[in-house]
């Protein structure tokens, strides 16, 4: 009976715990400072949109490729998961395409011409010139999904609990403290594997302190208005770090207007000027969002800020022995933690299996 402790209850920790719990021999405890229901600047998952817009390049697309079929299945067959299907448009501006072709462009696979993900979505198509708004050189459309994180994260907790996973609140100063959190009458039994899904806080957790992990600040506005489709654009002419996207969450979760992509910024409070720019861009691109009434026609639920757990060099998905115990790391998903969640969690399961088959030192 492998005794496993998952540190973290964001989408990475919950999906890892869920897939591990499908193996009935595993005894699993999730310990976390923040749980679904909390809103905190150290807890990214509740703030995400969250939709599926592939960001990987062809060579790094494994996690998103593996995740899409499951999120699509949940949207089609499991209404209680809080995910729905929605058309999505991706617009490319000429000036961004020039930067993309010359390799200067920061965004990865999403805005590439002839992208790898065209084979992922059944109804993927290039938009014709007369379907494009002014200032947009080209674009694509496909049916994607949007996740209501307020429903989906508790749903994952429920799936885990149904499989016997135990949830505990705890704050670890050092990853080795996870060894004290094993459950099921096994307090004297040694923890076999620890899963580190601490997101941005992997930058501060003792025994890990990963200096490559930095925040990428995302400010959003959540409104009651309904969006006819999801849309994103390759750039804006506003402040540096401003980006543009709109997505509508399933089951009355509100419409997310985004946003910003500000590397290295930790500020937790929403900036009113940024919020105004976000709302203006949204009603300019999709006037029907506010019945043509402009920003005045938007009905704001709340302003929010989340910090994407970006990692220089990409996600950390590997195992390491720390103080004699195997630790499987699964953190650093930046802006794709949901859309890569199942692929990454499947890798966690493989790494736990590998760790179990290796002789103890
Ligand atoms: P987190 O959700 O931050 O969870 C970390 C967990 O670890 C928490 O439970 C925390 O309490 C716990 N923890 C940390 N340190 C400790 C400690 N020392 N002791 C105990 N517990 C600890 N992704 C998409 O796929 N699609 C999107 O559309 C999308 N949109 C986004 C929009 C915004 C504005 C933002 C901010 C993010 C967006 N993302 C999106 C990215 C996505 O939200 C993240 O990649 C994902 O939530 C990261 O999840 P995580 O579980 O790794 O980390």
Short mmCIF file of C-alpha atoms and ligand atoms in Angstrom, two decimals:
data_model
loop_
_atom_site.label_atom_id
_atom_site.label_comp_id
_atom_site.label_asym_id
_atom_site.label_seq_id
_atom_site.Cartn_x
_atom_site.Cartn_y
_atom_site.Cartn_z
CA UNK A 1 0.00 0.00 0.00
CA UNK A 2 2.05 2.99 -1.19
CA UNK A 3 1.56 5.88 1.23
CA UNK A 4 1.45 9.11 -0.82
CA UNK A 5 1.21 12.74 0.31
CA UNK A 6 0.25 15.39 -2.25
CA UNK A 7 1.29 18.90 -1.21
CA UNK A 8 -1.06 21.40 -2.86
CA UNK A 9 -4.77 21.51 -3.73
CA UNK A 10 -4.74 23.51 -6.95
CA UNK A 11 -5.66 21.93 -10.25
CA UNK A 12 -2.22 20.22 -10.43
CA UNK A 13 -2.47 18.64 -6.97
CA UNK A 14 -6.13 17.66 -7.25
CA UNK A 15 -5.74 16.09 -10.71
CA UNK A 16 -2.61 14.23 -9.58
CA UNK A 17 -4.40 12.96 -6.45
CA UNK A 18 -7.45 11.97 -8.50
CA UNK A 19 -5.51 9.90 -11.04
CA UNK A 20 -3.37 8.30 -8.29
CA UNK A 21 -6.53 7.46 -6.33
CA UNK A 22 -7.85 5.35 -9.22
CA UNK A 23 -5.29 2.78 -8.12
CA UNK A 24 -7.02 1.39 -5.02
CA UNK A 25 -3.74 0.23 -3.47
CA UNK A 26 -2.61 3.84 -3.01
CA UNK A 27 -3.22 5.59 0.32
CA UNK A 28 -3.36 9.32 -0.40
CA UNK A 29 -3.42 12.47 1.70
CA UNK A 30 -3.68 15.94 0.19
CA UNK A 31 -2.23 18.63 2.45
CA UNK A 32 -2.48 22.29 1.46
CA UNK A 33 -2.41 25.80 2.81
CA UNK A 34 -5.27 26.76 0.46
CA UNK A 35 -8.24 24.64 -0.59
CA UNK A 36 -11.02 25.11 -3.16
CA UNK A 37 -13.27 27.88 -1.88
CA UNK A 38 -10.31 30.10 -0.89
CA UNK A 39 -9.23 33.15 -2.86
CA UNK A 40 -5.61 34.09 -2.19
CA UNK A 41 -2.74 35.54 -4.18
CA UNK A 42 -0.65 32.43 -3.35
CA UNK A 43 -3.34 30.16 -4.83
CA UNK A 44 -3.60 30.50 -8.61
CA UNK A 45 -6.18 27.93 -9.66
CA UNK A 46 -9.42 29.72 -8.65
CA UNK A 47 -8.43 32.80 -10.68
CA UNK A 48 -7.98 31.05 -14.01
CA UNK A 49 -10.50 31.56 -16.83
CA UNK A 50 -10.13 28.71 -17.54
CA UNK A 51 -10.31 27.57 -21.13
CA UNK A 52 -8.26 25.44 -23.54
CA UNK A 53 -6.15 27.49 -25.95
CA UNK A 54 -3.02 25.44 -26.72
CA UNK A 55 0.15 27.35 -25.90
CA UNK A 56 2.78 24.68 -26.39
CA UNK A 57 4.90 24.35 -29.48
CA UNK A 58 4.74 21.08 -31.40
CA UNK A 59 7.69 19.62 -29.48
CA UNK A 60 6.24 20.42 -26.03
CA UNK A 61 2.62 19.61 -26.85
CA UNK A 62 2.42 16.26 -25.04
CA UNK A 63 0.64 17.55 -21.89
CA UNK A 64 -2.00 19.52 -23.79
CA UNK A 65 -2.57 16.75 -26.33
CA UNK A 66 -3.16 14.22 -23.58
CA UNK A 67 -5.46 16.53 -21.60
CA UNK A 68 -7.85 17.69 -24.34
CA UNK A 69 -9.80 14.41 -24.80
CA UNK A 70 -10.61 14.23 -21.07
CA UNK A 71 -11.73 17.85 -20.75
CA UNK A 72 -13.86 17.43 -23.87
CA UNK A 73 -15.40 14.25 -22.43
CA UNK A 74 -16.18 16.02 -19.16
CA UNK A 75 -17.84 18.89 -21.07
CA UNK A 76 -19.95 16.44 -23.09
CA UNK A 77 -20.82 13.81 -20.50
CA UNK A 78 -20.32 15.13 -16.95
CA UNK A 79 -22.34 18.34 -16.41
CA UNK A 80 -21.56 18.41 -12.68
CA UNK A 81 -17.87 19.03 -13.48
CA UNK A 82 -18.78 22.60 -14.54
CA UNK A 83 -17.23 22.58 -18.02
CA UNK A 84 -18.95 23.53 -21.26
CA UNK A 85 -18.05 23.64 -24.93
CA UNK A 86 -17.80 26.98 -26.67
CA UNK A 87 -16.56 28.34 -29.97
CA UNK A 88 -13.22 30.05 -29.70
CA UNK A 89 -11.57 32.57 -32.02
CA UNK A 90 -7.84 33.27 -32.12
CA UNK A 91 -6.87 36.47 -33.95
CA UNK A 92 -3.36 37.28 -35.21
CA UNK A 93 -2.22 40.85 -35.86
CA UNK A 94 0.24 41.47 -38.69
CA UNK A 95 2.74 43.19 -36.38
CA UNK A 96 2.76 40.19 -34.04
CA UNK A 97 3.11 37.75 -36.94
CA UNK A 98 6.21 39.61 -38.07
CA UNK A 99 7.69 39.22 -34.55
CA UNK A 100 6.60 35.57 -34.49
CA UNK A 101 8.34 34.86 -37.81
CA UNK A 102 11.53 36.55 -36.64
CA UNK A 103 11.50 34.67 -33.32
CA UNK A 104 11.02 37.83 -31.18
CA UNK A 105 7.56 36.95 -30.01
CA UNK A 106 7.02 35.86 -26.40
CA UNK A 107 3.87 33.78 -26.89
CA UNK A 108 4.46 30.21 -27.88
CA UNK A 109 2.31 28.02 -30.05
CA UNK A 110 -1.11 29.66 -29.86
CA UNK A 111 -0.68 32.30 -32.56
CA UNK A 112 1.52 30.33 -34.95
CA UNK A 113 0.30 30.04 -38.51
CA UNK A 114 -0.60 26.48 -39.45
CA UNK A 115 -0.40 25.40 -35.77
CA UNK A 116 0.10 21.80 -34.58
CA UNK A 117 -3.22 21.94 -32.73
CA UNK A 118 -5.26 22.14 -35.94
CA UNK A 119 -5.48 18.34 -35.76
CA UNK A 120 -6.65 18.42 -32.12
CA UNK A 121 -9.98 20.17 -32.73
CA UNK A 122 -12.46 18.49 -35.08
CA UNK A 123 -13.94 21.73 -36.42
CA UNK A 124 -10.71 23.77 -36.61
CA UNK A 125 -10.81 26.22 -39.52
CA UNK A 126 -9.05 29.34 -40.79
CA UNK A 127 -11.31 32.39 -40.76
CA UNK A 128 -11.92 34.10 -44.09
CA UNK A 129 -10.81 37.72 -44.55
CA UNK A 130 -14.38 39.02 -44.31
CA UNK A 131 -14.83 37.37 -40.90
CA UNK A 132 -11.88 39.26 -39.38
CA UNK A 133 -12.21 42.53 -37.42
CA UNK A 134 -10.09 45.50 -38.48
CA UNK A 135 -6.42 45.29 -37.51
CA UNK A 136 -6.43 41.51 -37.62
CA UNK A 137 -4.41 39.80 -40.36
CA UNK A 138 -5.63 36.23 -39.91
CA UNK A 139 -7.37 34.00 -37.43
CA UNK A 140 -8.75 30.58 -36.66
CA UNK A 141 -11.88 29.19 -35.04
CA UNK A 142 -12.58 25.91 -33.25
CA UNK A 143 -14.79 24.52 -30.52
CA UNK A 144 -12.96 24.53 -27.20
CA UNK A 145 -14.13 24.31 -23.58
CA UNK A 146 -14.39 26.76 -20.70
CA UNK A 147 -14.13 25.55 -17.11
CA UNK A 148 -16.01 27.13 -14.22
CA UNK A 149 -13.18 26.77 -11.69
CA UNK A 150 -15.57 27.43 -8.79
CA UNK A 151 -17.42 24.22 -9.71
CA UNK A 152 -14.59 22.18 -11.18
CA UNK A 153 -12.13 22.33 -8.26
CA UNK A 154 -14.73 21.14 -5.68
CA UNK A 155 -15.82 18.47 -8.18
CA UNK A 156 -12.23 17.17 -8.25
CA UNK A 157 -12.18 17.15 -4.42
CA UNK A 158 -15.38 15.09 -4.48
CA UNK A 159 -13.96 12.58 -6.98
CA UNK A 160 -10.86 12.20 -4.79
CA UNK A 161 -12.89 11.74 -1.59
CA UNK A 162 -15.04 9.13 -3.27
CA UNK A 163 -11.81 7.21 -3.89
CA UNK A 164 -10.69 7.51 -0.27
CA UNK A 165 -8.34 10.51 -0.50
CA UNK A 166 -8.06 12.42 2.79
CA UNK A 167 -7.76 16.24 2.78
CA UNK A 168 -5.92 18.19 5.48
CA UNK A 169 -4.99 21.83 5.98
CA UNK A 170 -1.34 22.39 6.61
CA UNK A 171 1.49 24.78 5.86
CA UNK A 172 4.88 23.24 5.17
CA UNK A 173 8.08 25.17 5.65
CA UNK A 174 10.12 22.36 4.12
CA UNK A 175 9.06 19.63 1.67
CA UNK A 176 10.42 16.96 4.05
CA UNK A 177 7.68 17.88 6.55
CA UNK A 178 5.24 16.14 4.18
CA UNK A 179 6.42 12.87 5.73
CA UNK A 180 4.42 13.70 8.86
CA UNK A 181 1.08 13.91 6.99
CA UNK A 182 0.39 10.30 5.91
CA UNK A 183 -3.07 9.01 6.94
CA UNK A 184 -5.31 5.94 7.25
CA UNK A 185 -4.10 4.83 10.65
CA UNK A 186 -0.64 4.83 9.18
CA UNK A 187 0.83 7.63 11.26
CA UNK A 188 3.67 5.32 12.13
CA UNK A 189 4.04 4.18 8.51
CA UNK A 190 6.64 5.95 6.45
CA UNK A 191 5.41 8.10 3.57
CA UNK A 192 6.66 6.49 0.35
CA UNK A 193 6.23 9.31 -2.15
CA UNK A 194 5.53 13.04 -1.85
CA UNK A 195 3.99 14.92 -4.78
CA UNK A 196 5.04 18.55 -4.92
CA UNK A 197 2.29 20.61 -6.58
CA UNK A 198 2.91 23.91 -4.79
CA UNK A 199 2.76 26.09 -7.91
CA UNK A 200 4.29 29.53 -7.51
CA UNK A 201 5.22 28.77 -3.89
CA UNK A 202 7.76 26.19 -5.07
CA UNK A 203 9.93 29.30 -5.27
CA UNK A 204 9.88 29.55 -1.45
CA UNK A 205 9.29 26.04 -0.10
CA UNK A 206 12.30 24.72 1.83
CA UNK A 207 14.08 21.83 0.09
CA UNK A 208 12.85 23.11 -3.29
CA UNK A 209 13.33 26.93 -3.41
CA UNK A 210 13.22 26.97 -7.20
CA UNK A 211 14.55 30.36 -8.30
CA UNK A 212 13.36 29.74 -11.85
CA UNK A 213 9.73 30.04 -10.70
CA UNK A 214 8.35 33.57 -11.00
CA UNK A 215 4.87 35.08 -11.09
CA UNK A 216 3.25 36.24 -14.30
CA UNK A 217 0.54 38.54 -13.04
CA UNK A 218 -2.90 38.25 -14.58
CA UNK A 219 -5.54 40.90 -13.84
CA UNK A 220 -9.12 40.13 -14.83
CA UNK A 221 -12.62 41.56 -14.69
CA UNK A 222 -15.52 39.14 -14.13
CA UNK A 223 -18.86 40.32 -15.54
CA UNK A 224 -22.43 39.02 -15.67
CA UNK A 225 -22.70 39.80 -19.41
CA UNK A 226 -22.77 36.79 -21.71
CA UNK A 227 -20.18 36.39 -24.46
CA UNK A 228 -21.29 34.93 -27.82
CA UNK A 229 -17.93 33.15 -28.25
CA UNK A 230 -14.46 33.08 -26.69
CA UNK A 231 -11.83 35.24 -28.31
CA UNK A 232 -8.17 36.18 -27.92
CA UNK A 233 -5.82 38.40 -29.90
CA UNK A 234 -2.05 38.16 -30.35
CA UNK A 235 -1.38 41.61 -28.86
CA UNK A 236 -2.76 45.01 -27.90
CA UNK A 237 -1.63 48.60 -28.50
CA UNK A 238 -2.09 49.39 -24.79
CA UNK A 239 0.42 49.11 -21.94
CA UNK A 240 3.25 46.59 -22.02
CA UNK A 241 2.02 43.37 -20.46
CA UNK A 242 -1.60 44.00 -21.52
CA UNK A 243 -3.26 41.10 -23.36
CA UNK A 244 -6.75 40.52 -24.68
CA UNK A 245 -9.12 37.60 -24.13
CA UNK A 246 -12.75 36.91 -23.31
CA UNK A 247 -14.23 33.63 -22.14
CA UNK A 248 -17.54 32.65 -20.59
CA UNK A 249 -17.50 30.10 -17.79
CA UNK A 250 -19.99 27.25 -17.68
CA UNK A 251 -23.15 27.28 -15.57
CA UNK A 252 -23.43 30.96 -14.65
CA UNK A 253 -19.79 31.33 -13.61
CA UNK A 254 -19.58 34.75 -15.27
CA UNK A 255 -17.58 36.01 -18.22
CA UNK A 256 -13.87 36.62 -17.73
CA UNK A 257 -12.39 39.70 -19.41
CA UNK A 258 -8.61 39.60 -19.59
CA UNK A 259 -6.12 40.69 -18.96
CA UNK A 260 -2.46 41.12 -18.31
CA UNK A 261 0.66 38.97 -18.62
CA UNK A 262 3.14 40.79 -16.37
CA UNK A 263 6.29 38.81 -15.69
CA UNK A 264 7.90 39.14 -12.26
CA UNK A 265 5.03 41.18 -10.74
CA UNK A 266 3.62 40.11 -7.36
CA UNK A 267 1.03 42.89 -6.84
CA UNK A 268 -2.16 41.28 -5.54
CA UNK A 269 -4.51 44.26 -5.88
CA UNK A 270 -6.36 45.09 -9.10
CA UNK A 271 -5.27 48.35 -10.73
CA UNK A 272 -8.30 50.50 -11.73
CA UNK A 273 -6.63 51.92 -14.87
CA UNK A 274 -5.74 48.43 -16.05
CA UNK A 275 -9.30 47.32 -15.36
CA UNK A 276 -10.67 50.18 -17.49
CA UNK A 277 -8.38 49.25 -20.38
CA UNK A 278 -9.46 45.60 -20.11
CA UNK A 279 -13.14 46.55 -20.26
CA UNK A 280 -12.65 49.02 -23.15
CA UNK A 281 -10.81 46.46 -25.24
CA UNK A 282 -13.52 43.90 -24.56
CA UNK A 283 -16.45 46.05 -25.69
CA UNK A 284 -14.51 47.35 -28.70
CA UNK A 285 -13.76 43.83 -29.95
CA UNK A 286 -17.12 42.31 -29.02
CA UNK A 287 -19.71 45.15 -28.81
CA UNK A 288 -22.59 42.67 -28.40
CA UNK A 289 -21.10 41.71 -25.01
CA UNK A 290 -22.63 44.91 -23.63
CA UNK A 291 -25.50 45.28 -26.14
CA UNK A 292 -23.51 48.01 -27.90
CA UNK A 293 -23.61 50.22 -24.76
CA UNK A 294 -19.83 50.19 -24.24
CA UNK A 295 -18.19 49.92 -20.84
CA UNK A 296 -21.38 51.33 -19.23
CA UNK A 297 -23.17 48.22 -20.40
CA UNK A 298 -20.89 45.88 -18.46
CA UNK A 299 -22.21 44.47 -15.18
CA UNK A 300 -19.12 43.79 -13.03
CA UNK A 301 -19.16 40.92 -10.52
CA UNK A 302 -15.60 41.49 -9.31
CA UNK A 303 -12.06 42.46 -10.22
CA UNK A 304 -9.35 39.92 -9.63
CA UNK A 305 -5.64 39.17 -9.80
CA UNK A 306 -3.98 35.78 -10.08
CA UNK A 307 -0.30 34.94 -10.42
CA UNK A 308 0.59 32.35 -13.05
CA UNK A 309 3.36 30.02 -11.81
CA UNK A 310 5.81 30.56 -14.66
CA UNK A 311 9.07 28.60 -14.70
CA UNK A 312 12.12 29.49 -16.76
CA UNK A 313 12.91 26.31 -18.65
CA UNK A 314 9.33 25.05 -18.48
CA UNK A 315 7.28 22.83 -16.19
CA UNK A 316 9.15 20.68 -13.65
CA UNK A 317 7.89 17.10 -13.94
CA UNK A 318 10.49 14.77 -12.47
CA UNK A 319 11.35 12.80 -9.38
CA UNK A 320 14.08 13.51 -6.90
CA UNK A 321 15.09 11.98 -3.58
CA UNK A 322 15.02 14.54 -0.77
CA UNK A 323 16.11 13.49 2.73
CA UNK A 324 15.63 9.83 1.78
CA UNK A 325 12.07 10.13 0.38
CA UNK A 326 11.02 10.28 -3.26
CA UNK A 327 9.48 13.61 -4.26
CA UNK A 328 7.68 13.87 -7.60
CA UNK A 329 7.55 17.49 -8.74
CA UNK A 330 4.64 18.79 -10.82
CA UNK A 331 4.79 22.60 -10.83
CA UNK A 332 5.52 25.59 -13.05
CA UNK A 333 2.55 25.43 -15.46
CA UNK A 334 2.37 29.18 -16.09
CA UNK A 335 -0.87 29.89 -18.03
CA UNK A 336 -1.75 26.32 -19.05
CA UNK A 337 -2.27 24.46 -15.75
CA UNK A 338 -5.82 23.33 -16.58
CA UNK A 339 -5.32 22.55 -20.24
CA UNK A 340 -2.27 20.41 -19.39
CA UNK A 341 -3.59 18.98 -16.12
CA UNK A 342 -4.42 15.41 -17.13
CA UNK A 343 -1.30 14.95 -19.24
CA UNK A 344 0.91 16.12 -16.37
CA UNK A 345 -0.96 14.05 -13.78
CA UNK A 346 -0.59 10.95 -15.97
CA UNK A 347 3.17 11.59 -15.91
CA UNK A 348 3.01 11.90 -12.11
CA UNK A 349 1.43 8.43 -11.94
CA UNK A 350 4.26 7.05 -14.12
CA UNK A 351 6.90 8.71 -11.94
CA UNK A 352 5.32 7.32 -8.75
CA UNK A 353 5.38 3.84 -10.33
CA UNK A 354 9.03 4.29 -11.25
CA UNK A 355 9.85 5.46 -7.72
CA UNK A 356 8.05 2.45 -6.21
CA UNK A 357 10.05 0.01 -8.30
CA UNK A 358 13.38 1.53 -7.36
CA UNK A 359 15.21 0.15 -4.34
CA UNK A 360 15.25 2.42 -1.29
CA UNK A 361 18.62 4.03 -0.59
P1 LIG B 1 -1.97 26.55 -7.37
O1 LIG B 1 -3.34 26.60 -7.88
O2 LIG B 1 -1.34 27.85 -7.00
O3 LIG B 1 -1.97 25.59 -6.12
C1 LIG B 1 -0.86 25.50 -5.26
C2 LIG B 1 -1.28 24.73 -4.02
O4 LIG B 1 -0.13 24.49 -3.22
C3 LIG B 1 -2.27 25.49 -3.13
O5 LIG B 1 -3.19 24.60 -2.55
C4 LIG B 1 -1.35 26.07 -2.06
O6 LIG B 1 -2.01 26.36 -0.84
C5 LIG B 1 -0.40 24.91 -1.90
N1 LIG B 1 0.86 25.28 -1.25
C6 LIG B 1 1.85 26.06 -1.75
N2 LIG B 1 2.86 26.14 -0.88
C7 LIG B 1 2.50 25.39 0.20
C8 LIG B 1 3.12 25.08 1.44
N3 LIG B 1 4.34 25.54 1.75
N4 LIG B 1 2.45 24.29 2.34
C9 LIG B 1 1.24 23.80 2.02
N5 LIG B 1 0.60 24.07 0.86
C10 LIG B 1 1.23 24.85 -0.04
N6 LIG B 1 -4.68 27.85 -17.23
C11 LIG B 1 -5.35 27.21 -18.21
O7 LIG B 1 -5.12 26.02 -18.46
N7 LIG B 1 -6.30 27.86 -18.95
C12 LIG B 1 -6.61 29.18 -18.74
O8 LIG B 1 -7.48 29.73 -19.40
C13 LIG B 1 -5.91 29.86 -17.72
N8 LIG B 1 -6.18 31.15 -17.46
C14 LIG B 1 -5.53 31.79 -16.44
C15 LIG B 1 -5.86 33.12 -16.16
C16 LIG B 1 -5.27 33.78 -15.11
C17 LIG B 1 -5.65 35.22 -14.81
C18 LIG B 1 -4.32 33.10 -14.31
C19 LIG B 1 -3.70 33.78 -13.13
C20 LIG B 1 -3.98 31.79 -14.58
C21 LIG B 1 -4.56 31.13 -15.67
N9 LIG B 1 -4.24 29.81 -15.99
C22 LIG B 1 -4.93 29.15 -16.97
C23 LIG B 1 -3.13 29.12 -15.33
C24 LIG B 1 -3.57 28.19 -14.21
O9 LIG B 1 -4.44 28.88 -13.36
C25 LIG B 1 -2.34 27.70 -13.43
O10 LIG B 1 -1.40 27.13 -14.31
C26 LIG B 1 -2.77 26.64 -12.42
O11 LIG B 1 -3.86 27.10 -11.64
C27 LIG B 1 -1.61 26.26 -11.49
O12 LIG B 1 -2.14 25.32 -10.58
P2 LIG B 1 -1.27 24.66 -9.46
O13 LIG B 1 -2.11 23.61 -8.84
O14 LIG B 1 0.04 24.25 -10.03
O15 LIG B 1 -0.96 25.85 -8.41
#
